[in-house]
Short mmCIF file of C-alpha atoms and ligand atoms in Angstrom, two decimals:
data_model
loop_
_atom_site.label_atom_id
_atom_site.label_comp_id
_atom_site.label_asym_id
_atom_site.label_seq_id
_atom_site.Cartn_x
_atom_site.Cartn_y
_atom_site.Cartn_z
CA MET A 47 -1.11 -11.61 0.67
CA SER A 48 -2.66 -9.38 3.09
CA GLN A 49 -0.39 -7.16 5.41
CA ASN A 50 -1.30 -6.42 9.64
CA LEU A 51 -2.30 -2.35 9.66
CA SER A 52 0.54 -2.05 12.46
CA THR A 53 3.32 -2.92 9.87
CA VAL A 54 1.85 -0.59 7.31
CA THR A 55 4.32 2.46 7.87
CA CYS A 56 3.88 4.62 4.96
CA ILE A 57 1.18 5.49 2.56
CA GLU A 58 3.02 3.94 -0.31
CA ASP A 59 2.26 0.95 1.71
CA LEU A 60 -1.51 1.84 1.80
CA ARG A 61 -1.80 2.38 -1.98
CA VAL A 62 -0.13 -0.86 -2.84
CA VAL A 63 -2.54 -2.84 -0.54
CA ALA A 64 -5.60 -0.45 -2.18
CA LYS A 65 -4.53 -1.72 -5.65
CA ARG A 66 -5.21 -5.23 -4.37
CA ARG A 67 -8.39 -4.75 -2.74
CA VAL A 68 -10.17 -2.24 -4.98
CA PRO A 69 -11.59 -3.16 -8.83
CA ARG A 70 -9.17 -1.85 -11.12
CA MET A 71 -11.55 0.96 -12.47
CA PHE A 72 -11.77 2.58 -9.31
CA TYR A 73 -8.50 1.95 -8.35
CA ASP A 74 -7.12 3.46 -12.01
CA TYR A 75 -9.74 6.11 -11.26
CA ALA A 76 -7.80 7.20 -8.43
CA ASP A 77 -4.13 6.69 -9.26
CA SER A 78 -3.99 8.27 -12.67
CA GLY A 79 -3.80 11.71 -13.99
CA ALA A 80 -4.69 13.78 -17.44
CA TRP A 81 -2.92 12.96 -20.74
CA THR A 82 0.67 11.80 -20.54
CA GLU A 83 0.59 12.11 -16.53
CA GLY A 84 3.96 14.48 -16.58
CA THR A 85 1.95 16.91 -14.15
CA TYR A 86 0.61 14.24 -12.08
CA ARG A 87 4.33 12.99 -11.62
CA ALA A 88 5.92 16.54 -11.26
CA ASN A 89 3.30 17.51 -8.33
CA GLU A 90 5.58 14.47 -6.14
CA SER A 91 9.32 14.60 -7.92
CA GLU A 92 9.11 18.46 -7.28
CA PHE A 93 8.67 17.78 -3.58
CA HIS A 94 11.62 15.25 -3.56
CA LYS A 95 14.25 17.65 -4.99
CA ILE A 96 13.57 20.37 -1.96
CA LYS A 97 16.04 19.23 0.89
CA LEU A 98 15.63 20.05 4.66
CA ARG A 99 18.47 21.31 7.26
CA GLN A 100 19.15 18.75 9.54
CA ARG A 101 19.84 20.86 13.05
CA VAL A 102 20.68 18.96 16.48
CA ALA A 103 21.56 20.10 20.15
CA VAL A 104 18.44 22.30 20.20
CA ASN A 105 15.51 21.70 22.64
CA MET A 106 12.91 19.65 20.74
CA ASP A 107 10.62 19.21 23.67
CA GLY A 108 6.72 19.91 23.86
CA ARG A 109 6.48 20.00 19.73
CA SER A 110 3.08 20.98 18.05
CA LEU A 111 1.49 20.73 14.63
CA ALA A 112 -1.69 22.43 15.47
CA THR A 113 -3.07 25.75 13.86
CA THR A 114 -5.82 26.81 12.06
CA MET A 115 -7.16 26.81 8.62
CA ALA A 116 -9.71 29.54 7.72
CA GLY A 117 -10.20 29.95 11.37
CA ILE A 118 -11.12 26.24 12.25
CA ASP A 119 -9.06 24.53 14.80
CA VAL A 120 -7.31 21.79 13.44
CA LYS A 121 -4.56 18.84 14.90
CA MET A 122 -1.90 19.29 11.75
CA PRO A 123 -2.74 21.97 8.47
CA VAL A 124 -3.89 18.64 6.79
CA ALA A 125 -7.58 18.50 5.34
CA LEU A 126 -9.23 15.54 3.13
CA ALA A 127 -9.16 17.04 -0.19
CA PRO A 128 -13.12 16.43 -2.11
CA THR A 129 -13.21 13.22 -3.98
CA GLY A 130 -15.84 12.13 -6.57
CA LEU A 131 -16.67 8.47 -5.92
CA THR A 132 -15.04 7.80 -2.89
CA GLY A 133 -17.85 5.60 -1.99
CA MET A 134 -16.62 3.18 -4.90
CA GLN A 135 -13.09 2.66 -3.28
CA HIS A 136 -14.91 1.54 -0.49
CA ALA A 137 -18.34 0.89 0.61
CA ASP A 138 -19.77 3.90 2.04
CA GLY A 139 -16.36 5.52 1.62
CA GLU A 140 -17.42 9.00 2.24
CA ILE A 141 -18.98 8.50 5.63
CA LEU A 142 -16.04 6.35 6.81
CA ALA A 143 -13.54 9.22 5.59
CA ALA A 144 -15.31 11.74 7.47
CA GLN A 145 -15.63 9.96 10.64
CA ALA A 146 -11.88 9.27 10.72
CA ALA A 147 -11.03 12.80 9.79
CA ALA A 148 -13.55 14.43 12.84
CA ASP A 149 -11.81 11.27 15.25
CA PHE A 150 -8.33 12.87 14.45
CA GLY A 151 -9.26 16.84 14.44
CA VAL A 152 -8.68 17.19 10.56
CA PRO A 153 -11.33 18.89 8.31
CA PHE A 154 -13.25 16.18 5.58
CA THR A 155 -14.24 17.71 2.31
CA LEU A 156 -17.52 16.26 0.69
CA SER A 157 -17.25 16.30 -3.30
CA THR A 158 -20.33 17.06 -5.25
CA MET A 159 -19.62 13.70 -7.07
CA SER A 160 -19.95 11.71 -3.73
CA ILE A 161 -21.66 8.53 -3.64
CA CYS A 162 -22.96 9.14 0.37
CA SER A 163 -25.03 12.10 -0.05
CA ILE A 164 -24.73 15.53 2.17
CA GLU A 165 -27.18 14.31 4.37
CA ASP A 166 -25.74 10.75 4.70
CA VAL A 167 -22.79 12.38 6.29
CA ALA A 168 -24.40 14.46 7.99
CA GLN A 169 -26.41 12.05 10.14
CA ALA A 170 -23.49 9.55 10.46
CA THR A 171 -20.97 12.39 11.83
CA GLN A 172 -21.05 14.73 14.75
CA LYS A 173 -18.48 17.33 13.61
CA PRO A 174 -19.60 19.72 10.64
CA PHE A 175 -17.49 18.83 7.60
CA TRP A 176 -16.72 21.16 4.39
CA PHE A 177 -19.02 20.81 1.17
CA GLN A 178 -17.25 21.35 -2.39
CA LEU A 179 -19.37 22.90 -5.15
CA TYR A 180 -18.86 22.29 -8.89
CA VAL A 181 -20.61 24.74 -10.53
CA MET A 182 -23.28 23.23 -12.92
CA ARG A 183 -25.40 24.60 -16.10
CA ASP A 184 -28.54 24.01 -13.82
CA ARG A 185 -28.19 27.10 -11.53
CA GLU A 186 -31.17 25.94 -9.23
CA PHE A 187 -29.95 22.89 -8.51
CA ILE A 188 -26.50 24.60 -8.03
CA GLY A 189 -28.69 26.67 -5.26
CA ASN A 190 -30.37 23.28 -4.18
CA LEU A 191 -26.95 22.17 -3.26
CA ILE A 192 -25.69 25.13 -1.42
CA ASP A 193 -28.96 25.14 1.06
CA ARG A 194 -28.49 21.60 1.42
CA ALA A 195 -25.19 21.77 2.73
CA LYS A 196 -26.06 24.94 4.36
CA ALA A 197 -28.95 22.96 6.63
CA ALA A 198 -26.29 20.14 7.14
CA GLY A 199 -24.04 22.73 9.06
CA CYS A 200 -21.44 22.26 6.65
CA SER A 201 -18.54 24.54 7.83
CA ALA A 202 -16.76 25.87 4.46
CA LEU A 203 -17.83 25.81 1.24
CA VAL A 204 -15.05 25.06 -1.27
CA LEU A 205 -15.50 26.10 -4.66
CA THR A 206 -13.58 24.37 -7.27
CA LEU A 207 -12.76 26.58 -10.18
CA ASP A 208 -10.81 24.13 -12.20
CA LEU A 209 -12.97 21.61 -13.85
CA GLN A 210 -15.47 23.69 -16.22
CA ILE A 211 -14.42 20.83 -18.78
CA MET A 212 -12.63 17.57 -18.04
CA GLY A 213 -9.11 16.92 -18.63
CA GLN A 214 -8.64 13.33 -20.33
CA ARG A 215 -7.66 10.51 -18.47
CA HIS A 216 -6.66 7.70 -20.45
CA LYS A 217 -7.29 5.23 -18.10
CA ASP A 218 -11.23 5.79 -17.46
CA ILE A 219 -12.16 5.81 -20.83
CA LYS A 220 -9.70 2.22 -21.04
CA ASN A 221 -11.59 0.55 -18.07
CA GLY A 222 -15.14 1.98 -19.40
CA LEU A 223 -15.74 4.12 -16.08
CA SER A 224 -18.94 5.83 -16.53
CA ALA A 225 -22.30 5.75 -14.48
CA PRO A 226 -23.30 3.11 -15.12
CA PRO A 227 -19.69 1.34 -15.12
CA LYS A 228 -19.67 -0.72 -18.64
CA PRO A 229 -20.13 -4.11 -17.82
CA THR A 230 -17.24 -5.85 -19.95
CA LEU A 231 -16.02 -8.99 -19.23
CA ARG A 232 -12.61 -7.64 -18.01
CA ASN A 233 -14.41 -5.49 -15.54
CA MET A 234 -16.48 -8.63 -14.60
CA LEU A 235 -13.79 -10.90 -14.24
CA ASN A 236 -11.69 -8.21 -12.24
CA LEU A 237 -14.47 -7.94 -9.68
CA ALA A 238 -14.55 -11.67 -8.80
CA PHE A 239 -11.07 -11.21 -7.21
CA LYS A 240 -12.43 -8.53 -4.85
CA PRO A 241 -14.81 -10.06 -2.83
CA ARG A 242 -14.29 -8.21 0.02
CA TRP A 243 -14.97 -4.94 -1.90
CA CYS A 244 -18.32 -6.78 -3.65
CA LEU A 245 -19.37 -8.07 -0.10
CA GLY A 246 -19.43 -4.15 1.07
CA MET A 247 -21.21 -3.01 -1.91
CA LEU A 248 -23.96 -5.75 -1.12
CA GLY A 249 -24.54 -4.37 2.18
CA THR A 250 -24.93 -0.53 1.37
CA LYS A 251 -27.58 1.07 -0.25
CA ARG A 252 -25.34 3.54 -1.69
CA ARG A 253 -23.92 3.27 -4.98
CA THR A 254 -24.61 5.83 -6.82
CA PHE A 255 -23.92 9.88 -6.70
CA GLY A 256 -26.17 10.89 -3.73
CA ASN A 257 -26.12 14.44 -4.20
CA ILE A 258 -27.60 14.04 -7.53
CA VAL A 259 -29.92 11.52 -8.02
CA GLY A 260 -33.35 12.39 -7.45
CA HIS A 261 -32.26 16.15 -6.82
CA ALA A 262 -31.27 17.09 -10.34
CA LYS A 263 -33.98 17.50 -12.78
CA GLY A 264 -34.76 14.46 -14.77
CA VAL A 265 -32.29 12.58 -13.05
CA THR A 266 -34.26 9.53 -11.38
CA ASP A 267 -31.56 6.75 -12.30
CA LEU A 268 -27.95 5.62 -13.62
CA ALA A 269 -28.60 5.79 -17.36
CA ALA A 270 -30.17 9.38 -16.83
CA LEU A 271 -27.10 10.47 -14.82
CA SER A 272 -24.70 9.40 -17.38
CA SER A 273 -25.66 12.20 -19.99
CA TRP A 274 -26.63 14.76 -17.02
CA THR A 275 -22.83 14.93 -16.10
CA ALA A 276 -21.52 14.93 -19.21
CA GLU A 277 -23.06 18.12 -20.19
CA GLN A 278 -23.67 20.08 -16.79
CA PHE A 279 -20.19 21.33 -16.10
CA ASP A 280 -20.56 24.86 -16.71
CA PRO A 281 -17.85 26.10 -19.26
CA ARG A 282 -19.05 29.46 -18.67
CA LEU A 283 -18.14 29.76 -15.21
CA SER A 284 -16.49 33.43 -14.12
CA TRP A 285 -15.77 35.36 -11.33
CA ASP A 286 -19.30 37.08 -11.59
CA ASP A 287 -20.55 33.42 -10.53
CA VAL A 288 -18.13 33.58 -7.47
CA ALA A 289 -19.59 36.48 -6.13
CA TRP A 290 -23.25 35.13 -6.41
CA ILE A 291 -22.43 32.00 -4.71
CA LYS A 292 -20.61 33.44 -1.94
CA GLU A 293 -23.28 35.67 -0.99
CA ARG A 294 -25.78 32.38 -1.13
CA TRP A 295 -23.38 30.33 0.97
CA GLY A 296 -22.94 33.43 3.44
CA GLY A 297 -20.21 31.57 5.51
CA LYS A 298 -16.52 30.61 4.84
CA LEU A 299 -15.67 30.31 1.05
CA ILE A 300 -12.44 28.76 -0.19
CA LEU A 301 -11.58 28.78 -3.60
CA LYS A 302 -9.76 25.82 -5.23
CA GLY A 303 -7.90 25.38 -8.22
CA ILE A 304 -5.55 28.27 -8.53
CA LEU A 305 -2.34 27.77 -10.05
CA ASP A 306 -1.34 31.55 -11.74
CA ALA A 307 -0.55 34.58 -9.59
CA GLU A 308 -3.45 36.73 -11.65
CA ASP A 309 -5.52 34.33 -11.12
CA ALA A 310 -4.88 34.09 -6.94
CA ARG A 311 -5.18 38.30 -7.26
CA ARG A 312 -8.67 37.97 -8.70
CA ALA A 313 -9.24 34.98 -6.11
CA ALA A 314 -8.25 37.37 -3.19
CA ALA A 315 -10.25 39.95 -4.77
CA THR A 316 -13.29 37.91 -3.73
CA GLY A 317 -13.30 38.27 0.01
CA ALA A 318 -13.06 34.48 -0.02
CA ASP A 319 -10.91 32.94 3.47
CA ALA A 320 -9.09 30.75 1.48
CA LEU A 321 -7.30 29.69 -1.74
CA ILE A 322 -6.03 26.33 -2.85
CA VAL A 323 -2.95 26.27 -5.04
CA SER A 324 -4.10 22.95 -6.61
CA ASN A 325 -3.59 21.52 -10.56
CA HIS A 326 -6.44 18.66 -9.20
CA GLY A 327 -3.57 16.17 -8.68
CA GLY A 328 -2.52 16.56 -12.13
CA ARG A 329 -5.84 15.43 -13.26
CA GLN A 330 -6.85 18.56 -15.55
CA LEU A 331 -4.09 20.46 -17.41
CA ASP A 332 -1.27 18.28 -18.05
CA GLY A 333 2.03 20.12 -18.49
CA ALA A 334 1.06 22.60 -16.09
CA LEU A 335 3.44 23.08 -13.32
CA SER A 336 3.62 21.29 -10.18
CA THR A 337 1.96 22.84 -7.12
CA ILE A 338 5.37 23.34 -5.00
CA GLU A 339 6.84 25.08 -7.90
CA VAL A 340 3.67 27.94 -8.15
CA LEU A 341 3.22 28.06 -4.28
CA PRO A 342 5.93 30.66 -3.78
CA SER A 343 5.10 33.34 -6.34
CA ILE A 344 1.21 33.12 -5.32
CA VAL A 345 2.29 33.33 -1.60
CA SER A 346 4.29 36.82 -2.47
CA GLU A 347 1.58 37.73 -4.70
CA VAL A 348 -1.75 37.47 -1.88
CA GLY A 349 -0.47 35.74 1.10
CA SER A 350 -0.87 39.31 3.10
CA GLN A 351 -4.72 39.39 1.83
CA ILE A 352 -5.73 35.50 2.17
CA GLU A 353 -5.04 32.21 3.41
CA VAL A 354 -3.19 30.11 0.66
CA TRP A 355 -3.11 26.29 1.01
CA LEU A 356 -1.55 23.89 -1.25
CA ASP A 357 -3.01 20.27 -2.30
CA SER A 358 -1.58 17.82 -5.39
CA GLY A 359 1.37 15.52 -4.81
CA ILE A 360 1.43 15.11 -0.81
CA ARG A 361 2.41 11.83 -0.13
CA SER A 362 4.15 12.35 3.25
CA GLY A 363 4.41 14.51 6.23
CA GLN A 364 7.79 16.14 4.88
CA ASP A 365 5.46 17.12 1.73
CA VAL A 366 3.16 18.85 4.14
CA LEU A 367 6.04 20.89 6.14
CA LYS A 368 7.77 21.90 2.74
CA ALA A 369 4.52 23.69 1.89
CA ILE A 370 4.03 25.22 5.01
CA ALA A 371 7.96 26.14 4.78
CA LEU A 372 7.08 27.89 1.49
CA GLY A 373 4.48 29.77 3.07
CA ALA A 374 1.18 27.70 2.66
CA ARG A 375 -1.28 28.19 5.77
CA GLY A 376 -2.53 24.81 5.11
CA THR A 377 -2.41 21.91 2.65
CA MET A 378 -4.75 19.13 1.37
CA VAL A 379 -4.28 15.77 0.61
CA GLY A 380 -6.41 13.46 -2.07
CA ARG A 381 -4.97 9.71 -2.69
CA ALA A 382 -3.14 9.93 0.29
CA PHE A 383 -6.28 9.14 2.09
CA LEU A 384 -8.17 7.43 -0.48
CA TYR A 385 -5.40 4.67 -0.66
CA GLY A 386 -5.92 4.22 3.03
CA LEU A 387 -9.72 3.71 2.59
CA GLY A 388 -9.48 1.51 -0.23
CA ALA A 389 -7.09 -0.62 1.72
CA TYR A 390 -8.64 -0.94 5.43
CA GLY A 391 -11.99 1.53 5.04
CA LYS A 392 -12.14 3.82 8.26
CA ALA A 393 -9.07 2.37 10.17
CA GLY A 394 -6.89 3.21 6.88
CA VAL A 395 -8.03 6.85 6.65
CA THR A 396 -6.70 6.96 10.16
CA ARG A 397 -3.47 5.38 9.35
CA ALA A 398 -2.94 7.49 6.76
CA LEU A 399 -3.53 10.46 9.25
CA GLU A 400 -1.36 9.04 11.85
CA ILE A 401 1.45 8.45 9.17
CA LEU A 402 1.43 11.73 7.82
CA TYR A 403 0.96 13.10 11.38
CA LYS A 404 4.08 11.45 12.52
CA GLU A 405 6.27 12.35 9.58
CA ALA A 406 5.77 16.03 9.61
CA ASP A 407 6.17 16.00 13.73
CA VAL A 408 9.78 14.11 13.38
CA THR A 409 10.51 15.97 10.17
CA MET A 410 9.72 19.25 12.16
CA ALA A 411 11.80 18.23 15.53
CA LEU A 412 15.08 17.25 13.19
CA CYS A 413 14.92 20.40 12.19
CA GLY A 414 15.06 22.06 14.58
CA ARG A 415 11.72 23.38 15.16
CA ARG A 416 9.01 22.82 17.94
CA ASN A 417 5.93 24.68 16.12
CA LEU A 418 4.57 25.69 13.03
CA ALA A 419 5.28 29.49 13.34
CA GLU A 420 8.71 28.70 13.51
CA VAL A 421 8.67 26.89 10.18
CA ASP A 422 9.68 28.80 7.25
CA THR A 423 12.06 28.73 4.67
CA SER A 424 14.86 28.55 7.28
CA ILE A 425 14.30 24.86 7.34
CA LEU A 426 15.27 24.49 3.44
CA VAL A 427 18.87 24.08 1.92
CA PRO A 428 19.28 27.47 -0.24
CA GLY A 429 19.11 26.47 -3.88
CA THR A 430 16.84 23.62 -3.72
CA TYR A 431 13.73 24.88 -3.27
CA PRO A 432 11.54 26.72 -5.73
CA ARG A 433 11.12 30.85 -4.99
C1 FMN B 9 -10.26 10.27 -7.58
C2 FMN B 9 -9.62 11.67 -7.40
C3 FMN B 9 -11.15 12.25 -7.63
C4 FMN B 9 -11.13 13.38 -7.29
N1 FMN B 9 -12.46 14.32 -7.22
C5 FMN B 9 -12.65 15.64 -7.17
C6 FMN B 9 -13.77 15.94 -7.08
O1 FMN B 9 -15.07 15.60 -7.04
N2 FMN B 9 -13.70 17.46 -6.37
C7 FMN B 9 -12.65 18.40 -6.37
O2 FMN B 9 -12.64 19.83 -6.43
N3 FMN B 9 -11.50 17.51 -6.62
C8 FMN B 9 -11.13 16.67 -6.93
N4 FMN B 9 -10.41 15.52 -6.89
C9 FMN B 9 -9.36 16.54 -6.47
C10 FMN B 9 -8.79 16.81 -5.07
O3 FMN B 9 -9.42 17.44 -4.64
C11 FMN B 9 -7.44 16.98 -4.90
O4 FMN B 9 -6.98 18.44 -5.37
C12 FMN B 9 -5.96 16.11 -5.62
O5 FMN B 9 -6.59 14.80 -5.21
C13 FMN B 9 -4.74 16.74 -5.02
O6 FMN B 9 -4.03 16.00 -5.18
P1 FMN B 9 -2.97 14.38 -4.51
O7 FMN B 9 -4.59 13.01 -4.89
O8 FMN B 9 -1.99 13.88 -5.41
O9 FMN B 9 -2.85 14.94 -2.93
C14 FMN B 9 -10.02 14.53 -7.00
C15 FMN B 9 -8.98 13.84 -7.00
C16 FMN B 9 -8.66 12.20 -7.20
C17 FMN B 9 -7.54 11.53 -6.82
#
């Protein structure tokens, strides 16, 4: 049964509708983690262990969640994380999510592995978005991608460091997720139950990796793309690469995928504008710690030199506020907006952002705070949060 958007009150509601509307292969691609999915689950469950201190009879009037992330004004400390294949959760997904984010007042990050290209998104939006870069073996292609992001007016480059090789996700293999997807009987039958999704896809020309096909050497069709992507993620990625990418880009640089205080020191030494404490949403090293557990150690190591942000496991505005309390200057959300997109397109992304905002605002108020400068560990119950 379809649910009216006005009765969608939490991110879980959006997930349930997305599961119904998005073909299984693409829904599972979003809603999965590596191997046992232990880290994927821990990202969420560790947030729940942290308890909040309720305060009363304090002035809660005139609240604001506004702040800056890497010097960019944001309505709340949340950016949309880069996610590959977003245009497969919903037709033209990257364009719709970028528009929703711009209208709401938070940044959108376009993945290297997006369906809509950098140029497509730039043409369909008025505000600058961010571009996420994966380092591929073909450095000429990478250089060109950086130039294309610059030409499109992207206001920050998010360089992902935790995917030199891919973590294994069982569901993707079992579902035959590849480029092109395997047309198994099960997949075809599943599509028959997703008419809304199929209609959307028939109505768009954007059905493959827009940043790659026609741009990377020898990749002119979907068949060539499959072997190209399998070979291209560069296992030799090093801190020297970060230096040349920083120089070639010349703008705001955000390093994504830091989970260790020693790596955080290296990241801060590059002179980047921010680092993101991330385990890729539990999609890479299963058995790694959740990001909220690691956050305080990284903040105490480099928080005075570089902005520290966090992603992975955020499903509510309370999670956002807990991350801020533990020293994050900003957060990113992946699945929280993907579920909205898969469920209701642009309106669903807007709803996801409204939900996160409302939850963060009410939580801040009930903790007796009026703005983010007042949010620190004093809103948390001692003994319940990681140090
Ligand atoms: C479906 C999906 C695709 C992703 N693709 C990318 C990607 O292309 N580049 C990247 O840097 N991170 C990618 N990520 C990781 C996200 O940027 C982010 O780190 C993660 O989603 C945060 O966890 P959350 O989904 O629990 O919020 C992806 C995550 C998901 C769920």
